[in-house]
Amino acid sequence: MPLSIQRRHTRQIHVGLIPVGGHAPVTVQSMTNTQTQDVPATVSQIHRLQSAGCEIVRVAVPDLEAAQAIAEIKRHISIPVIADIHFDHQLAIASANAGADGLRINPGNIGSTRKVRAVVETAKACNIPIRIGVNGGSLEKDILQKHHGVNAEAMVESALRNIDRLADMDFHDIKVSIKASDVGRTVQAYRLLSARSDVPLHIGVTEAGSLYSGIVKSSLGIGMLLAEGIGDTLRVSLTRDPVEEIRVGYEILRALDIRRRGPEIISCPTCGRCQIPLFDIVEKVEAALMTCTLDIKIAIMGCIVNGPGEAREAEIGIAGGDGLGILFKKGKVVKKISQEHLVDGLLEELNRIEKGPLWQKQKKTQ
């Protein structure tokens, strides 16, 4: 039975043409790990991210060359770009003037009120939003002293202070992230903030780690918040190719029945009856379907005897035996395929389905 999630209502902003907050879908973001000033490399990575489903991308802006590169990057991509700024308010101004669709700053480390105001006035003139990015490593000294270090209450106080700071400058086109590297503090901070403000929230667990620890932390932290209706846009932070972040983000949304993009692959954990290289087969199918947007359930099973029955709810699937496999639909065997052609047989059938009228109609509505 699907979860019944009541999303918290937030004010809506736009990052480029992408709505964030209000009743807009939860968007999936990532960040490039190229040198931003290397325009060909950055554009190439953004194209890969976009193909995987990335809807908003962030780029690091460590210097003026990187800020100015945004103008050229924008000419070659079609998703919004957010400039990630630390410390130097002039880089935020340069990025906005170069065409960035949004700014990510921590007002606490940008400096004086004069500098923050200069960034805000530029954002107003360029009609772009600002993300207030709060994390435990950059809290204001007085807040750290008051709360005796970094905790959820300290992070929330910093966020509210900076929300008010921008509101005093008559700037309200903002969203907020309030991330920590541990799940408990992150979830507690977002819960507290969501109860005290209607700003749209960008959620995630920062510095979550490599593949396994990163997926576990992100799935727990982001998943708990989304299940409580908290979160308008998300990023999964992994020490990996950022394309992997997009895959995990959509799998979290799918698991909670919030959004569905691309095929859902179900596969057995294998046992002593498995006589095919199932791990390799699953990886090949996943790689081949990375950019596929069909909402279809695919089963990849290791046992001809039990596989089709166990995966009866899948629209299509394959199961292998000793040198021979089968293609099945809704638990019914369609045809037998030699083991070495199992993946090709599945992909060919999926290609036929994708070109059919039912799936073309689905594609137009996505």
GROMACS .gro file of C-alpha atoms in nm:
model
  366
    1MET     CA    1   0.000   0.000   0.000
    2PRO     CA    2   0.152   0.340  -0.097
    3LEU     CA    3   0.259   0.580   0.177
    4SER     CA    4   0.022   0.868   0.240
    5ILE     CA    5   0.254   1.169   0.246
    6GLN     CA    6   0.118   1.515   0.316
    7ARG     CA    7   0.372   1.758   0.179
    8ARG     CA    8   0.433   2.070   0.383
    9HIS     CA    9   0.329   2.384   0.200
   10THR     CA   10   0.609   2.626   0.115
   11ARG     CA   11   0.633   2.944  -0.086
   12GLN     CA   12   0.737   2.884  -0.445
   13ILE     CA   13   1.043   3.016  -0.622
   14HIS     CA   14   1.186   2.949  -0.967
   15VAL     CA   15   1.537   2.844  -1.058
   16GLY     CA   16   1.543   2.927  -1.425
   17LEU     CA   17   1.219   2.773  -1.550
   18ILE     CA   18   1.211   2.508  -1.275
   19PRO     CA   19   0.958   2.572  -0.994
   20VAL     CA   20   1.074   2.481  -0.645
   21GLY     CA   21   0.834   2.467  -0.353
   22GLY     CA   22   0.461   2.513  -0.340
   23HIS     CA   23   0.298   2.221  -0.517
   24ALA     CA   24   0.587   2.166  -0.761
   25PRO     CA   25   0.741   1.817  -0.786
   26VAL     CA   26   1.045   1.748  -0.568
   27THR     CA   27   1.339   1.821  -0.797
   28VAL     CA   28   1.666   1.629  -0.817
   29GLN     CA   29   1.995   1.819  -0.824
   30SER     CA   30   2.365   1.747  -0.841
   31MET     CA   31   2.694   1.934  -0.857
   32THR     CA   32   2.972   1.907  -1.110
   33ASN     CA   33   3.317   1.799  -0.996
   34THR     CA   34   3.503   1.938  -1.296
   35GLN     CA   35   3.704   2.259  -1.293
   36THR     CA   36   3.428   2.505  -1.382
   37GLN     CA   37   3.664   2.712  -1.597
   38ASP     CA   38   3.723   2.402  -1.811
   39VAL     CA   39   3.410   2.468  -2.013
   40PRO     CA   40   3.419   2.158  -2.242
   41ALA     CA   41   3.463   1.921  -1.946
   42THR     CA   42   3.197   2.095  -1.740
   43VAL     CA   43   2.947   2.103  -2.027
   44SER     CA   44   3.012   1.735  -2.103
   45GLN     CA   45   2.944   1.637  -1.742
   46ILE     CA   46   2.628   1.849  -1.727
   47HIS     CA   47   2.501   1.677  -2.042
   48ARG     CA   48   2.555   1.338  -1.874
   49LEU     CA   49   2.379   1.458  -1.561
   50GLN     CA   50   2.087   1.595  -1.760
   51SER     CA   51   2.050   1.267  -1.949
   52ALA     CA   52   2.030   1.086  -1.614
   53GLY     CA   53   1.751   1.322  -1.499
   54CYS     CA   54   1.932   1.608  -1.324
   55GLU     CA   55   1.702   1.910  -1.320
   56ILE     CA   56   1.922   2.174  -1.157
   57VAL     CA   57   2.303   2.169  -1.150
   58ARG     CA   58   2.544   2.353  -0.924
   59VAL     CA   59   2.900   2.454  -1.017
   60ALA     CA   60   3.184   2.563  -0.792
   61VAL     CA   61   3.304   2.921  -0.832
   62PRO     CA   62   3.643   2.950  -0.660
   63ASP     CA   63   3.770   3.241  -0.872
   64LEU     CA   64   3.674   3.500  -1.130
   65GLU     CA   65   3.765   3.277  -1.424
   66ALA     CA   66   3.513   3.017  -1.303
   67ALA     CA   67   3.246   3.284  -1.257
   68GLN     CA   68   3.297   3.418  -1.608
   69ALA     CA   69   3.290   3.064  -1.753
   70ILE     CA   70   2.923   3.036  -1.656
   71ALA     CA   71   2.826   3.253  -1.952
   72GLU     CA   72   2.983   3.009  -2.200
   73ILE     CA   73   2.856   2.702  -2.014
   74LYS     CA   74   2.501   2.836  -2.032
   75ARG     CA   75   2.520   2.853  -2.411
   76HIS     CA   76   2.559   2.476  -2.435
   77ILE     CA   77   2.315   2.337  -2.175
   78SER     CA   78   1.943   2.355  -2.108
   79ILE     CA   79   1.908   2.311  -1.731
   80PRO     CA   80   1.950   2.586  -1.471
   81VAL     CA   81   2.294   2.652  -1.322
   82ILE     CA   82   2.351   2.757  -0.961
   83ALA     CA   83   2.681   2.923  -0.871
   84ASP     CA   84   2.831   2.792  -0.546
   85ILE     CA   85   3.003   3.076  -0.362
   86HIS     CA   86   3.211   3.088  -0.046
   87PHE     CA   87   3.363   3.395   0.121
   88ASP     CA   88   3.404   3.629  -0.180
   89HIS     CA   89   3.090   3.829  -0.248
   90GLN     CA   90   3.239   3.965  -0.571
   91LEU     CA   91   3.231   3.612  -0.717
   92ALA     CA   92   2.858   3.593  -0.645
   93ILE     CA   93   2.805   3.923  -0.826
   94ALA     CA   94   3.021   3.812  -1.121
   95SER     CA   95   2.837   3.479  -1.146
   96ALA     CA   96   2.497   3.646  -1.147
   97ASN     CA   97   2.610   3.887  -1.417
   98ALA     CA   98   2.744   3.593  -1.619
   99GLY     CA   99   2.398   3.438  -1.630
  100ALA     CA  100   2.379   3.203  -1.332
  101ASP     CA  101   2.019   3.100  -1.259
  102GLY     CA  102   2.074   3.109  -0.886
  103LEU     CA  103   2.335   3.165  -0.615
  104ARG     CA  104   2.428   2.942  -0.326
  105ILE     CA  105   2.586   3.142  -0.046
  106ASN     CA  106   2.631   3.122   0.327
  107PRO     CA  107   2.568   3.481   0.438
  108GLY     CA  108   2.760   3.399   0.756
  109ASN     CA  109   3.086   3.364   0.565
  110ILE     CA  110   3.021   3.623   0.293
  111GLY     CA  111   3.109   3.903   0.533
  112SER     CA  112   2.960   4.237   0.626
  113THR     CA  113   2.605   4.352   0.576
  114ARG     CA  114   2.733   4.578   0.299
  115LYS     CA  115   2.869   4.278   0.107
  116VAL     CA  116   2.555   4.072   0.157
  117ARG     CA  117   2.344   4.365   0.042
  118ALA     CA  118   2.556   4.399  -0.273
  119VAL     CA  119   2.488   4.031  -0.355
  120VAL     CA  120   2.117   4.071  -0.284
  121GLU     CA  121   2.085   4.380  -0.502
  122THR     CA  122   2.254   4.196  -0.789
  123ALA     CA  123   2.023   3.895  -0.744
  124LYS     CA  124   1.724   4.131  -0.753
  125ALA     CA  125   1.850   4.298  -1.070
  126CYS     CA  126   1.909   3.961  -1.237
  127ASN     CA  127   1.581   3.817  -1.102
  128ILE     CA  128   1.745   3.504  -0.959
  129PRO     CA  129   1.701   3.327  -0.623
  130ILE     CA  130   1.954   3.275  -0.347
  131ARG     CA  131   2.003   2.953  -0.154
  132ILE     CA  132   2.113   3.008   0.203
  133GLY     CA  133   2.342   2.715   0.269
  134VAL     CA  134   2.394   2.649   0.638
  135ASN     CA  135   2.624   2.374   0.760
  136GLY     CA  136   2.801   2.293   1.081
  137GLY     CA  137   3.140   2.405   0.956
  138SER     CA  138   3.047   2.768   0.896
  139LEU     CA  139   2.820   2.877   1.180
  140GLU     CA  140   2.859   3.225   1.326
  141LYS     CA  141   3.088   3.242   1.630
  142ASP     CA  142   2.827   3.390   1.862
  143ILE     CA  143   2.582   3.112   1.776
  144LEU     CA  144   2.847   2.846   1.839
  145GLN     CA  145   2.921   3.000   2.179
  146LYS     CA  146   2.555   3.026   2.271
  147HIS     CA  147   2.484   2.660   2.187
  148HIS     CA  148   2.821   2.527   2.306
  149GLY     CA  149   2.911   2.396   1.962
  150VAL     CA  150   2.733   2.262   1.657
  151ASN     CA  151   2.386   2.116   1.705
  152ALA     CA  152   2.052   2.127   1.529
  153GLU     CA  153   1.930   2.428   1.729
  154ALA     CA  154   2.242   2.626   1.640
  155MET     CA  155   2.203   2.549   1.271
  156VAL     CA  156   1.837   2.653   1.276
  157GLU     CA  157   1.918   2.978   1.455
  158SER     CA  158   2.176   3.057   1.187
  159ALA     CA  159   1.928   2.979   0.910
  160LEU     CA  160   1.653   3.196   1.062
  161ARG     CA  161   1.895   3.479   1.124
  162ASN     CA  162   2.000   3.479   0.760
  163ILE     CA  163   1.643   3.443   0.633
  164ASP     CA  164   1.556   3.754   0.837
  165ARG     CA  165   1.871   3.926   0.718
  166LEU     CA  166   1.767   3.891   0.354
  167ALA     CA  167   1.403   3.973   0.434
  168ASP     CA  168   1.519   4.300   0.592
  169MET     CA  169   1.669   4.378   0.251
  170ASP     CA  170   1.331   4.304   0.095
  171PHE     CA  171   1.457   3.983  -0.064
  172HIS     CA  172   1.233   3.678  -0.032
  173ASP     CA  173   1.324   3.469  -0.336
  174ILE     CA  174   1.518   3.218  -0.129
  175LYS     CA  175   1.548   2.854  -0.039
  176VAL     CA  176   1.747   2.706   0.247
  177SER     CA  177   1.964   2.402   0.308
  178ILE     CA  178   2.066   2.310   0.659
  179LYS     CA  179   2.285   2.004   0.625
  180ALA     CA  180   2.508   1.808   0.858
  181SER     CA  181   2.722   1.503   0.793
  182ASP     CA  182   2.527   1.285   1.036
  183VAL     CA  183   2.171   1.177   0.978
  184GLY     CA  184   2.025   1.253   1.321
  185ARG     CA  185   2.138   1.615   1.335
  186THR     CA  186   2.032   1.676   0.975
  187VAL     CA  187   1.681   1.540   1.026
  188GLN     CA  188   1.635   1.723   1.356
  189ALA     CA  189   1.749   2.053   1.205
  190TYR     CA  190   1.516   2.030   0.906
  191ARG     CA  191   1.223   1.936   1.129
  192LEU     CA  192   1.282   2.238   1.352
  193LEU     CA  193   1.326   2.476   1.061
  194SER     CA  194   1.024   2.349   0.867
  195ALA     CA  195   0.807   2.419   1.171
  196ARG     CA  196   0.926   2.780   1.187
  197SER     CA  197   0.946   2.895   0.826
  198ASP     CA  198   0.767   2.850   0.495
  199VAL     CA  199   1.082   2.881   0.282
  200PRO     CA  200   1.136   2.597   0.033
  201LEU     CA  201   1.396   2.353   0.159
  202HIS     CA  202   1.681   2.189  -0.027
  203ILE     CA  203   1.749   1.866   0.161
  204GLY     CA  204   2.040   1.626   0.182
  205VAL     CA  205   2.307   1.485   0.411
  206THR     CA  206   2.633   1.665   0.337
  207GLU     CA  207   2.966   1.483   0.302
  208ALA     CA  208   2.776   1.155   0.322
  209GLY     CA  209   3.074   0.955   0.199
  210SER     CA  210   3.150   0.693  -0.062
  211LEU     CA  211   2.902   0.468  -0.239
  212TYR     CA  212   2.778   0.247   0.045
  213SER     CA  213   2.789   0.488   0.339
  214GLY     CA  214   2.668   0.773   0.119
  215ILE     CA  215   2.367   0.584  -0.013
  216VAL     CA  216   2.271   0.459   0.333
  217LYS     CA  217   2.302   0.800   0.502
  218SER     CA  218   2.128   0.983   0.219
  219SER     CA  219   1.847   0.731   0.189
  220LEU     CA  220   1.779   0.745   0.562
  221GLY     CA  221   1.810   1.120   0.603
  222ILE     CA  222   1.640   1.231   0.282
  223GLY     CA  223   1.388   0.948   0.303
  224MET     CA  224   1.276   1.028   0.658
  225LEU     CA  225   1.232   1.395   0.572
  226LEU     CA  226   1.040   1.328   0.252
  227ALA     CA  227   0.818   1.077   0.432
  228GLU     CA  228   0.726   1.357   0.673
  229GLY     CA  229   0.647   1.592   0.384
  230ILE     CA  230   0.965   1.797   0.427
  231GLY     CA  231   1.176   1.885   0.123
  232ASP     CA  232   1.122   2.062  -0.207
  233THR     CA  233   1.446   1.975  -0.385
  234LEU     CA  234   1.725   1.733  -0.301
  235ARG     CA  235   2.082   1.635  -0.363
  236VAL     CA  236   2.239   1.302  -0.275
  237SER     CA  237   2.606   1.367  -0.186
  238LEU     CA  238   2.839   1.086  -0.291
  239THR     CA  239   3.213   1.065  -0.338
  240ARG     CA  240   3.147   0.923  -0.683
  241ASP     CA  241   3.061   1.021  -1.036
  242PRO     CA  242   2.778   1.273  -0.978
  243VAL     CA  243   2.557   1.080  -1.222
  244GLU     CA  244   2.528   0.821  -0.945
  245GLU     CA  245   2.375   1.090  -0.722
  246ILE     CA  246   2.092   1.137  -0.970
  247ARG     CA  247   2.022   0.764  -0.984
  248VAL     CA  248   2.003   0.738  -0.606
  249GLY     CA  249   1.787   1.049  -0.578
  250TYR     CA  250   1.524   0.911  -0.810
  251GLU     CA  251   1.532   0.572  -0.640
  252ILE     CA  252   1.458   0.741  -0.306
  253LEU     CA  253   1.165   0.927  -0.460
  254ARG     CA  254   1.039   0.608  -0.627
  255ALA     CA  255   1.062   0.406  -0.305
  256LEU     CA  256   0.837   0.663  -0.135
  257ASP     CA  257   0.604   0.677  -0.438
  258ILE     CA  258   0.668   1.052  -0.474
  259ARG     CA  259   0.808   1.056  -0.828
  260ARG     CA  260   0.886   0.790  -1.082
  261ARG     CA  261   1.141   0.828  -1.360
  262GLY     CA  262   1.273   0.546  -1.571
  263PRO     CA  263   1.252   0.171  -1.524
  264GLU     CA  264   1.241   0.005  -1.186
  265ILE     CA  265   1.464  -0.302  -1.182
  266ILE     CA  266   1.387  -0.579  -0.938
  267SER     CA  267   1.631  -0.867  -0.909
  268CYS     CA  268   1.687  -1.159  -0.679
  269PRO     CA  269   1.979  -1.171  -0.434
  270THR     CA  270   2.085  -1.505  -0.590
  271CYS     CA  271   2.120  -1.842  -0.421
  272GLY     CA  272   2.271  -2.181  -0.495
  273ARG     CA  273   2.021  -2.236  -0.781
  274CYS     CA  274   2.158  -1.942  -0.981
  275GLN     CA  275   2.363  -2.058  -1.279
  276ILE     CA  276   2.414  -1.728  -1.462
  277PRO     CA  277   2.638  -1.425  -1.387
  278LEU     CA  278   2.341  -1.230  -1.249
  279PHE     CA  279   2.545  -0.948  -1.096
  280ASP     CA  280   2.705  -0.868  -1.433
  281ILE     CA  281   2.372  -0.897  -1.615
  282VAL     CA  282   2.200  -0.651  -1.380
  283GLU     CA  283   2.484  -0.402  -1.414
  284LYS     CA  284   2.472  -0.424  -1.795
  285VAL     CA  285   2.097  -0.365  -1.802
  286GLU     CA  286   2.122  -0.074  -1.556
  287ALA     CA  287   2.395   0.090  -1.764
  288ALA     CA  288   2.200   0.043  -2.088
  289LEU     CA  289   1.886   0.200  -1.937
  290MET     CA  290   2.056   0.493  -1.763
  291THR     CA  291   1.881   0.753  -1.979
  292CYS     CA  292   1.557   0.561  -2.034
  293THR     CA  293   1.253   0.745  -1.898
  294LEU     CA  294   0.992   0.469  -1.929
  295ASP     CA  295   0.804   0.399  -1.609
  296ILE     CA  296   0.818   0.021  -1.632
  297LYS     CA  297   0.903  -0.256  -1.386
  298ILE     CA  298   1.171  -0.497  -1.509
  299ALA     CA  299   1.267  -0.822  -1.337
  300ILE     CA  300   1.606  -0.990  -1.369
  301MET     CA  301   1.595  -1.326  -1.198
  302GLY     CA  302   1.850  -1.599  -1.155
  303CYS     CA  303   1.620  -1.899  -1.163
  304ILE     CA  304   1.395  -2.018  -1.446
  305VAL     CA  305   1.189  -2.232  -1.209
  306ASN     CA  306   1.088  -1.972  -0.952
  307GLY     CA  307   1.192  -1.644  -1.113
  308PRO     CA  308   0.887  -1.564  -1.328
  309GLY     CA  309   0.643  -1.645  -1.050
  310GLU     CA  310   0.832  -1.440  -0.791
  311ALA     CA  311   0.843  -1.145  -1.033
  312ARG     CA  312   0.484  -1.174  -1.154
  313GLU     CA  313   0.416  -0.804  -1.095
  314ALA     CA  314   0.690  -0.698  -1.340
  315GLU     CA  315   0.580  -0.594  -1.688
  316ILE     CA  316   0.878  -0.774  -1.838
  317GLY     CA  317   1.171  -0.978  -1.720
  318ILE     CA  318   1.436  -1.236  -1.788
  319ALA     CA  319   1.543  -1.539  -1.590
  320GLY     CA  320   1.841  -1.763  -1.650
  321GLY     CA  321   1.923  -2.129  -1.622
  322ASP     CA  322   2.211  -2.349  -1.731
  323GLY     CA  323   2.300  -2.207  -2.072
  324LEU     CA  324   1.942  -2.107  -2.144
  325GLY     CA  325   1.715  -1.829  -2.027
  326ILE     CA  326   1.361  -1.705  -2.076
  327LEU     CA  327   1.190  -1.376  -2.149
  328PHE     CA  328   0.864  -1.339  -1.957
  329LYS     CA  329   0.586  -1.083  -1.920
  330LYS     CA  330   0.364  -1.066  -1.613
  331GLY     CA  331   0.492  -1.405  -1.505
  332LYS     CA  332   0.415  -1.573  -1.839
  333VAL     CA  333   0.698  -1.717  -2.048
  334VAL     CA  334   0.720  -1.546  -2.389
  335LYS     CA  335   1.023  -1.718  -2.540
  336LYS     CA  336   1.347  -1.896  -2.464
  337ILE     CA  337   1.678  -1.721  -2.523
  338SER     CA  338   2.035  -1.850  -2.508
  339GLN     CA  339   2.217  -1.730  -2.198
  340GLU     CA  340   2.465  -1.515  -2.389
  341HIS     CA  341   2.179  -1.324  -2.558
  342LEU     CA  342   1.963  -1.267  -2.250
  343VAL     CA  343   2.051  -0.898  -2.209
  344ASP     CA  344   2.019  -0.825  -2.581
  345GLY     CA  345   1.683  -1.002  -2.593
  346LEU     CA  346   1.552  -0.797  -2.302
  347LEU     CA  347   1.676  -0.467  -2.445
  348GLU     CA  348   1.532  -0.543  -2.788
  349GLU     CA  349   1.193  -0.614  -2.636
  350LEU     CA  350   1.210  -0.296  -2.429
  351ASN     CA  351   1.293  -0.101  -2.744
  352ARG     CA  352   0.979  -0.239  -2.911
  353ILE     CA  353   0.770  -0.149  -2.606
  354GLU     CA  354   0.914   0.203  -2.598
  355LYS     CA  355   0.813   0.260  -2.959
  356GLY     CA  356   0.461   0.132  -2.900
  357PRO     CA  357   0.164   0.372  -2.876
  358LEU     CA  358   0.105   0.322  -2.502
  359TRP     CA  359   0.459   0.417  -2.403
  360GLN     CA  360   0.482   0.700  -2.654
  361LYS     CA  361   0.173   0.846  -2.486
  362GLN     CA  362   0.338   0.808  -2.144
  363LYS     CA  363   0.652   0.980  -2.273
  364LYS     CA  364   0.454   1.284  -2.386
  365THR     CA  365   0.300   1.328  -2.043
  366GLN     CA  366   0.629   1.313  -1.852
   0.00000   0.00000   0.00000
